[in-house]
Short mmCIF file of C-alpha atoms in Angstrom, two decimals:
data_model
loop_
_atom_site.label_atom_id
_atom_site.label_comp_id
_atom_site.label_asym_id
_atom_site.label_seq_id
_atom_site.Cartn_x
_atom_site.Cartn_y
_atom_site.Cartn_z
CA MET X 1 -7.01 -1.91 27.60
CA SER X 2 -7.68 -4.78 30.01
CA ARG X 3 -5.53 -5.73 32.98
CA PHE X 4 -4.58 -8.92 31.12
CA LEU X 5 -2.67 -7.33 28.22
CA SER X 6 1.04 -8.10 28.37
CA ALA X 7 3.05 -5.17 29.67
CA ARG X 8 5.27 -5.27 26.57
CA PHE X 9 2.28 -4.11 24.51
CA ALA X 10 0.98 -1.46 26.89
CA ALA X 11 2.54 1.43 24.97
CA LEU X 12 1.85 0.02 21.50
CA GLU X 13 0.26 2.53 19.14
CA ALA X 14 -1.80 0.44 16.74
CA TYR X 15 -2.20 1.21 13.06
CA VAL X 16 -5.39 3.16 12.33
CA PRO X 17 -7.05 2.14 9.04
CA GLY X 18 -9.14 4.54 7.00
CA GLU X 19 -12.57 5.11 8.46
CA GLN X 20 -15.49 3.01 7.24
CA PRO X 21 -18.57 4.95 8.47
CA GLN X 22 -21.96 3.30 8.08
CA ASP X 23 -24.21 6.26 8.93
CA ARG X 24 -24.89 7.26 5.33
CA SER X 25 -23.85 6.66 1.74
CA TYR X 26 -20.50 8.25 0.89
CA VAL X 27 -18.36 8.76 -2.16
CA LYS X 28 -15.49 6.82 -0.64
CA LEU X 29 -12.09 8.22 -1.62
CA ASN X 30 -10.18 7.52 1.59
CA THR X 31 -8.81 3.96 1.47
CA ASN X 32 -7.28 3.63 -2.04
CA GLU X 33 -9.69 0.94 -3.18
CA SER X 34 -10.33 0.37 -6.86
CA PRO X 35 -13.58 1.84 -8.21
CA PHE X 36 -13.87 -1.15 -10.53
CA PRO X 37 -15.25 -4.59 -9.64
CA PRO X 38 -13.14 -7.71 -10.01
CA SER X 39 -13.01 -9.16 -13.49
CA PRO X 40 -15.88 -11.41 -14.63
CA GLU X 41 -13.44 -14.34 -14.45
CA VAL X 42 -12.79 -13.64 -10.77
CA ILE X 43 -16.50 -13.47 -9.98
CA ALA X 44 -17.05 -16.76 -11.79
CA ALA X 45 -14.13 -18.39 -9.97
CA VAL X 46 -15.61 -17.80 -6.50
CA SER X 47 -19.07 -19.08 -7.41
CA ALA X 48 -20.73 -22.28 -6.24
CA GLY X 49 -18.16 -24.77 -7.55
CA GLU X 50 -15.33 -23.63 -5.29
CA ALA X 51 -17.65 -22.77 -2.41
CA GLU X 52 -18.80 -26.39 -2.30
CA ARG X 53 -15.23 -27.37 -1.38
CA LEU X 54 -14.98 -25.10 1.64
CA ASN X 55 -15.17 -28.23 3.82
CA LEU X 56 -11.58 -28.94 2.68
CA TYR X 57 -8.45 -27.06 3.68
CA PRO X 58 -6.88 -24.90 0.95
CA ASP X 59 -3.48 -25.68 -0.53
CA PRO X 60 -1.10 -24.04 1.98
CA GLU X 61 1.48 -23.59 -0.79
CA GLY X 62 -0.96 -22.01 -3.23
CA ARG X 63 0.85 -23.88 -5.98
CA ARG X 64 -1.47 -23.00 -8.88
CA LEU X 65 -1.45 -19.29 -8.05
CA ARG X 66 2.32 -19.25 -7.46
CA LYS X 67 2.82 -20.87 -10.88
CA LYS X 68 0.64 -18.27 -12.57
CA LEU X 69 2.42 -15.38 -10.84
CA ALA X 70 5.82 -16.88 -11.66
CA ASP X 71 4.84 -17.09 -15.33
CA LEU X 72 3.44 -13.55 -15.35
CA TYR X 73 6.56 -12.03 -13.80
CA GLN X 74 8.97 -14.47 -15.47
CA VAL X 75 10.54 -15.69 -12.25
CA GLY X 76 10.77 -19.12 -10.65
CA GLU X 77 8.01 -20.50 -8.47
CA GLU X 78 10.57 -20.61 -5.67
CA ASN X 79 10.77 -16.80 -5.97
CA VAL X 80 7.07 -16.24 -5.11
CA PHE X 81 5.60 -15.94 -1.62
CA LEU X 82 1.85 -15.72 -0.97
CA SER X 83 0.12 -14.33 2.07
CA ASN X 84 -2.95 -12.62 3.50
CA GLY X 85 -2.45 -9.18 1.98
CA SER X 86 0.83 -7.28 1.71
CA ASP X 87 0.45 -6.14 5.34
CA ASP X 88 0.96 -9.77 6.31
CA ILE X 89 4.09 -9.95 4.16
CA LEU X 90 5.52 -6.83 5.79
CA ASN X 91 4.71 -8.26 9.20
CA PHE X 92 6.53 -11.49 8.38
CA ALA X 93 9.50 -9.56 6.97
CA PHE X 94 9.90 -7.56 10.18
CA MET X 95 9.66 -10.82 12.16
CA ALA X 96 12.03 -12.79 9.95
CA PHE X 97 14.82 -10.34 9.23
CA CYS X 98 14.95 -7.77 12.05
CA ASP X 99 16.14 -8.05 15.62
CA GLN X 100 18.24 -6.17 18.17
CA GLU X 101 21.41 -6.76 16.14
CA ARG X 102 19.74 -6.05 12.79
CA PRO X 103 17.71 -2.85 13.11
CA VAL X 104 15.35 -1.48 10.51
CA ALA X 105 15.22 1.87 8.72
CA PHE X 106 12.31 3.55 6.93
CA PRO X 107 11.15 7.08 6.02
CA ASP X 108 9.51 9.30 8.61
CA ILE X 109 6.54 9.93 6.30
CA SER X 110 5.41 6.68 4.74
CA TYR X 111 3.06 3.77 5.32
CA GLY X 112 1.90 3.88 8.93
CA PHE X 113 2.42 0.18 9.60
CA TYR X 114 6.24 0.39 9.49
CA PRO X 115 6.66 2.08 12.89
CA VAL X 116 3.89 -0.11 14.32
CA PHE X 117 5.73 -3.30 13.37
CA ALA X 118 8.99 -1.91 14.72
CA GLN X 119 7.32 -1.10 18.03
CA LEU X 120 5.42 -4.41 18.10
CA TYR X 121 8.65 -6.40 17.88
CA ASN X 122 10.68 -3.98 20.02
CA LEU X 123 13.09 -3.30 17.19
CA PRO X 124 15.65 -0.51 17.04
CA ALA X 125 14.50 1.69 14.17
CA THR X 126 16.12 4.50 12.24
CA VAL X 127 13.49 6.92 10.96
CA ILE X 128 14.89 8.95 8.07
CA PRO X 129 13.31 12.32 7.25
CA LEU X 130 12.01 13.07 3.79
CA GLY X 131 12.93 16.35 2.16
CA GLU X 132 10.79 19.43 2.70
CA ASP X 133 9.15 18.65 -0.65
CA PHE X 134 8.39 15.08 0.55
CA THR X 135 11.01 13.53 -1.75
CA LEU X 136 13.09 10.57 -0.61
CA ASN X 137 16.86 10.95 -1.00
CA PRO X 138 18.26 7.53 -1.99
CA GLU X 139 21.72 8.48 -0.70
CA ASP X 140 20.28 8.50 2.84
CA TYR X 141 19.86 4.71 2.53
CA CYS X 142 23.11 3.78 0.82
CA GLU X 143 25.65 1.91 2.98
CA LEU X 144 23.25 2.21 5.88
CA ARG X 145 24.06 -1.33 7.09
CA GLN X 146 20.53 -1.88 8.35
CA ASN X 147 17.47 -3.60 7.00
CA ILE X 148 15.47 -1.10 4.96
CA VAL X 149 11.78 -0.75 4.09
CA ILE X 150 10.69 1.71 1.42
CA ALA X 151 7.25 2.16 -0.13
CA ASN X 152 7.62 2.95 -3.83
CA PRO X 153 5.50 4.84 -4.76
CA ASN X 154 5.41 6.25 -1.26
CA ALA X 155 2.28 6.75 0.80
CA PRO X 156 0.63 9.14 1.34
CA THR X 157 2.57 11.26 -1.16
CA GLY X 158 2.45 9.11 -4.31
CA LEU X 159 6.06 10.04 -5.14
CA ALA X 160 8.40 7.37 -6.53
CA ILE X 161 12.13 6.87 -6.94
CA SER X 162 13.76 5.15 -9.91
CA VAL X 163 14.79 1.52 -10.24
CA ALA X 164 18.39 2.73 -10.58
CA ASP X 165 18.08 4.47 -7.20
CA ILE X 166 16.67 1.30 -5.64
CA GLU X 167 19.49 -0.77 -7.12
CA GLY X 168 22.02 1.59 -5.57
CA ILE X 169 20.43 1.08 -2.15
CA VAL X 170 20.28 -2.71 -2.52
CA ARG X 171 23.82 -3.00 -3.86
CA SER X 172 25.29 -0.84 -1.08
CA ASN X 173 23.66 -2.90 1.70
CA PRO X 174 24.56 -6.45 0.61
CA ASP X 175 24.34 -7.97 4.10
CA HIS X 176 20.89 -6.57 4.90
CA VAL X 177 17.43 -7.07 3.46
CA VAL X 178 15.87 -4.26 1.47
CA VAL X 179 12.08 -4.49 1.26
CA ILE X 180 10.42 -2.44 -1.47
CA ASP X 181 6.70 -2.12 -0.85
CA GLU X 182 5.12 -1.80 -4.31
CA ALA X 183 1.45 -1.71 -3.34
CA TYR X 184 0.84 1.14 -5.83
CA VAL X 185 3.40 0.40 -8.53
CA ASP X 186 0.86 -0.43 -11.26
CA PHE X 187 -0.33 3.18 -11.57
CA GLY X 188 2.66 4.65 -13.34
CA ALA X 189 5.84 3.70 -11.50
CA GLU X 190 8.38 1.07 -12.60
CA SER X 191 8.70 -2.13 -10.60
CA CYS X 192 12.13 -3.14 -9.40
CA TYR X 193 11.32 -6.86 -9.20
CA PRO X 194 13.70 -7.82 -12.09
CA LEU X 195 16.54 -6.94 -9.72
CA ILE X 196 15.81 -10.05 -7.63
CA ARG X 197 17.70 -12.02 -10.30
CA GLN X 198 20.88 -10.12 -9.37
CA TYR X 199 20.47 -9.42 -5.64
CA ASP X 200 19.60 -12.01 -3.03
CA ASN X 201 18.82 -9.33 -0.42
CA LEU X 202 15.90 -7.68 -2.26
CA LEU X 203 12.28 -8.47 -1.38
CA VAL X 204 9.51 -6.85 -3.43
CA SER X 205 6.05 -6.82 -1.83
CA MET X 206 2.92 -6.48 -3.97
CA THR X 207 -0.83 -6.73 -3.46
CA PHE X 208 -4.07 -7.64 -5.22
CA SER X 209 -5.90 -4.95 -3.22
CA LYS X 210 -5.32 -1.92 -5.46
CA SER X 211 -4.80 -2.54 -9.15
CA ARG X 212 -6.50 -5.95 -9.09
CA SER X 213 -9.70 -4.81 -7.32
CA MET X 214 -9.46 -7.38 -4.51
CA ALA X 215 -9.06 -5.32 -1.33
CA GLY X 216 -11.83 -7.37 0.27
CA ALA X 217 -10.14 -10.69 -0.52
CA ARG X 218 -6.85 -10.00 1.34
CA LEU X 219 -4.24 -11.38 -1.02
CA GLY X 220 -0.63 -10.28 -1.35
CA PHE X 221 2.54 -11.72 -2.81
CA ALA X 222 6.25 -11.07 -2.65
CA LEU X 223 9.04 -11.71 -5.13
CA GLY X 224 12.57 -12.37 -3.94
CA SER X 225 15.45 -14.80 -3.88
CA ALA X 226 14.67 -18.41 -3.04
CA GLY X 227 16.42 -17.96 0.31
CA LEU X 228 14.28 -15.00 1.37
CA ILE X 229 11.11 -16.81 0.29
CA ARG X 230 12.09 -19.86 2.37
CA ASP X 231 12.64 -17.57 5.36
CA LEU X 232 9.19 -16.04 4.98
CA ASN X 233 7.58 -19.45 4.59
CA LYS X 234 9.28 -20.59 7.80
CA ILE X 235 7.57 -17.77 9.67
CA LYS X 236 4.27 -18.32 7.88
CA TYR X 237 4.26 -22.05 8.62
CA SER X 238 5.08 -21.28 12.25
CA THR X 239 2.02 -19.06 12.62
CA ASN X 240 -0.80 -19.86 10.20
CA PRO X 241 -0.03 -22.02 7.15
CA TYR X 242 -3.66 -21.79 5.98
CA ASN X 243 -3.83 -18.01 5.92
CA LEU X 244 -5.28 -17.95 2.39
CA ASP X 245 -8.68 -19.57 1.94
CA ARG X 246 -9.84 -21.54 -1.10
CA LEU X 247 -11.99 -18.72 -2.49
CA THR X 248 -9.17 -16.17 -2.28
CA LEU X 249 -6.73 -18.51 -4.03
CA ALA X 250 -9.27 -19.19 -6.79
CA ALA X 251 -9.96 -15.48 -7.17
CA GLY X 252 -6.24 -14.76 -7.35
CA GLU X 253 -5.69 -17.30 -10.11
CA ALA X 254 -8.54 -15.82 -12.16
CA ALA X 255 -7.22 -12.30 -11.58
CA VAL X 256 -3.82 -13.24 -13.00
CA ASP X 257 -5.55 -14.82 -16.00
CA SER X 258 -7.43 -11.56 -16.65
CA ASP X 259 -4.40 -9.28 -16.30
CA GLY X 260 -5.40 -7.27 -19.38
CA TYR X 261 -8.65 -6.22 -17.69
CA TYR X 262 -6.74 -4.76 -14.77
CA ARG X 263 -4.13 -3.05 -16.90
CA ALA X 264 -6.93 -1.26 -18.73
CA ASN X 265 -8.47 -0.19 -15.41
CA CYS X 266 -5.10 1.17 -14.27
CA ARG X 267 -4.87 3.28 -17.42
CA THR X 268 -8.34 4.67 -16.74
CA ILE X 269 -7.37 5.55 -13.17
CA MET X 270 -4.23 7.31 -14.40
CA GLU X 271 -6.37 9.29 -16.85
CA ASN X 272 -8.79 10.19 -14.04
CA ARG X 273 -5.84 11.21 -11.87
CA ALA X 274 -4.54 13.60 -14.53
CA TYR X 275 -8.03 15.03 -15.02
CA THR X 276 -8.55 15.56 -11.29
CA VAL X 277 -5.17 17.21 -10.80
CA GLY X 278 -5.85 19.50 -13.74
CA GLU X 279 -9.20 20.60 -12.29
CA LEU X 280 -7.67 21.15 -8.84
CA ASP X 281 -4.91 23.23 -10.43
CA LYS X 282 -7.59 25.58 -11.77
CA LEU X 283 -8.82 26.03 -8.19
CA GLY X 284 -5.37 26.89 -6.90
CA PHE X 285 -4.57 23.57 -5.24
CA SER X 286 -0.99 22.33 -4.90
CA THR X 287 -0.75 18.60 -5.71
CA LEU X 288 2.31 16.37 -5.58
CA PRO X 289 3.12 14.48 -8.82
CA SER X 290 1.64 11.10 -7.92
CA GLN X 291 2.38 7.74 -9.52
CA ALA X 292 -0.19 5.98 -7.34
CA ASN X 293 -3.98 5.62 -7.39
CA PHE X 294 -4.30 8.63 -5.09
CA ILE X 295 -3.13 12.21 -4.89
CA PHE X 296 -1.77 14.26 -2.01
CA THR X 297 -3.09 17.77 -2.36
CA ARG X 298 -3.29 21.07 -0.51
CA CYS X 299 -6.15 23.55 -0.64
CA PRO X 300 -5.22 27.23 -1.12
CA ARG X 301 -7.74 28.56 1.41
CA MET X 302 -7.97 26.09 4.28
CA ASP X 303 -5.97 23.38 6.00
CA GLY X 304 -6.48 19.69 5.38
CA GLY X 305 -8.62 19.17 8.47
CA GLN X 306 -11.11 21.82 7.41
CA LEU X 307 -11.33 20.43 3.90
CA TYR X 308 -11.67 16.84 5.15
CA ARG X 309 -14.53 17.77 7.50
CA ALA X 310 -16.30 19.91 4.94
CA LEU X 311 -16.14 17.12 2.36
CA LYS X 312 -17.37 14.54 4.86
CA ASP X 313 -20.33 16.75 5.73
CA ARG X 314 -21.16 16.73 2.02
CA GLY X 315 -20.86 12.94 1.65
CA VAL X 316 -17.29 12.62 0.33
CA LEU X 317 -14.60 10.81 2.33
CA VAL X 318 -10.89 11.61 1.93
CA ARG X 319 -7.95 10.82 4.24
CA TYR X 320 -6.44 13.35 6.63
CA TRP X 321 -3.62 13.13 9.17
CA ASP X 322 -3.41 15.66 11.98
CA LYS X 323 0.40 15.71 12.05
CA PRO X 324 2.62 18.78 11.66
CA ALA X 325 4.09 17.96 8.26
CA LEU X 326 0.84 16.61 6.83
CA ARG X 327 -2.01 18.66 8.23
CA ASP X 328 -2.20 21.06 5.28
CA TYR X 329 -2.91 18.13 2.93
CA VAL X 330 -5.54 15.51 2.22
CA ARG X 331 -5.04 12.26 0.37
CA VAL X 332 -7.67 11.58 -2.26
CA THR X 333 -8.16 8.15 -3.82
CA ILE X 334 -8.70 8.30 -7.57
CA GLY X 335 -12.02 6.67 -8.36
CA SER X 336 -14.26 6.63 -11.41
CA ARG X 337 -14.75 9.77 -13.46
CA GLU X 338 -18.20 10.12 -11.90
CA GLN X 339 -16.78 9.91 -8.38
CA MET X 340 -14.10 12.46 -9.16
CA ASP X 341 -16.68 14.84 -10.62
CA VAL X 342 -18.69 14.60 -7.38
CA PHE X 343 -15.53 15.29 -5.38
CA LEU X 344 -14.61 18.27 -7.55
CA ALA X 345 -18.14 19.69 -7.44
CA GLN X 346 -18.13 19.54 -3.65
CA VAL X 347 -14.69 21.16 -3.50
CA ARG X 348 -16.00 24.02 -5.63
CA ASN X 349 -19.04 24.36 -3.37
CA ILE X 350 -16.82 24.44 -0.28
CA LEU X 351 -14.60 27.14 -1.73
CA LYS X 352 -17.69 29.23 -2.51
CA GLU X 353 -19.29 28.74 0.90
CA GLU X 354 -16.40 28.52 3.38
CA PRO X 355 -14.52 31.63 4.56
CA ALA X 356 -10.79 31.69 3.93
CA HIS X 357 -8.56 30.40 6.72
CA GLU X 358 -7.12 33.28 8.74
CA ASN X 359 -3.56 31.96 8.45
CA ARG X 360 -3.59 31.55 4.67
#
């Protein structure tokens, strides 16, 4: 930290993304990326024709993409907000809707950016514990009279609550915004976005990074009432109205047009998830019932840190958090069948070679 950093950021604990080591080739199961490439239509869309127009600013409204998303989700164009990944949308939501008089609440175990944004904007935050089994109790959020942010499915657990539970939370907090972060919803959970037709305080954040194989493009969108979307655009246009480039917008349009390709990929990932969990069960692992493109699992003979390091030594990356409630677990992205077989083979090798943990 330099001597020039503002004092208000001195204690800020920044979000730490999943590691991206370059020292060797890894089977990379630590950042929840899709194992599949973008659709052929997306690759064609970002070829020479659009690249030749990079001398021109992109459409700050992303009108063609907003129209396609509105048609896909059967909402109005005024109900669609575009931005540079769903992280950007969450950032704008914290900026737009939260302040000293309107605090924010979120689970204690969830996406790591929520407490970072709260600290960044010096917001009063209510951090609500999950149950001992990592489940979220919807009643904890009813009549809370605060803005609320919930990842559904949650990260890093993969657990989801029902649309009826979400509606109860939204309905009981009519004067506060409820943000449902649906980054992983396409892998088995049910989206709550149809509720935006009934509730003007619901914002549903989604991303092209996971199910649509575009993590490298940085494209997210939100669905909500026209009023909430106008609020987000006010913040966006006050910071960076051109935060989506021409190539990303073109890729997004082509991705929506090839929705069937991505739905098929999601089904394959769900099949690979079930296969992986079944094989881990045979080895004595305990795995939470995920509805995301990852699993949260515990090894019977060693803690998560030991397993993470042993896998990394063998060329497989998974995600590990050295925190009291999480340190027994690792989060494993579900990749291709071939990737999962490599992961499982290395797990079997580790269990054969590593001595049992003394405390297990």
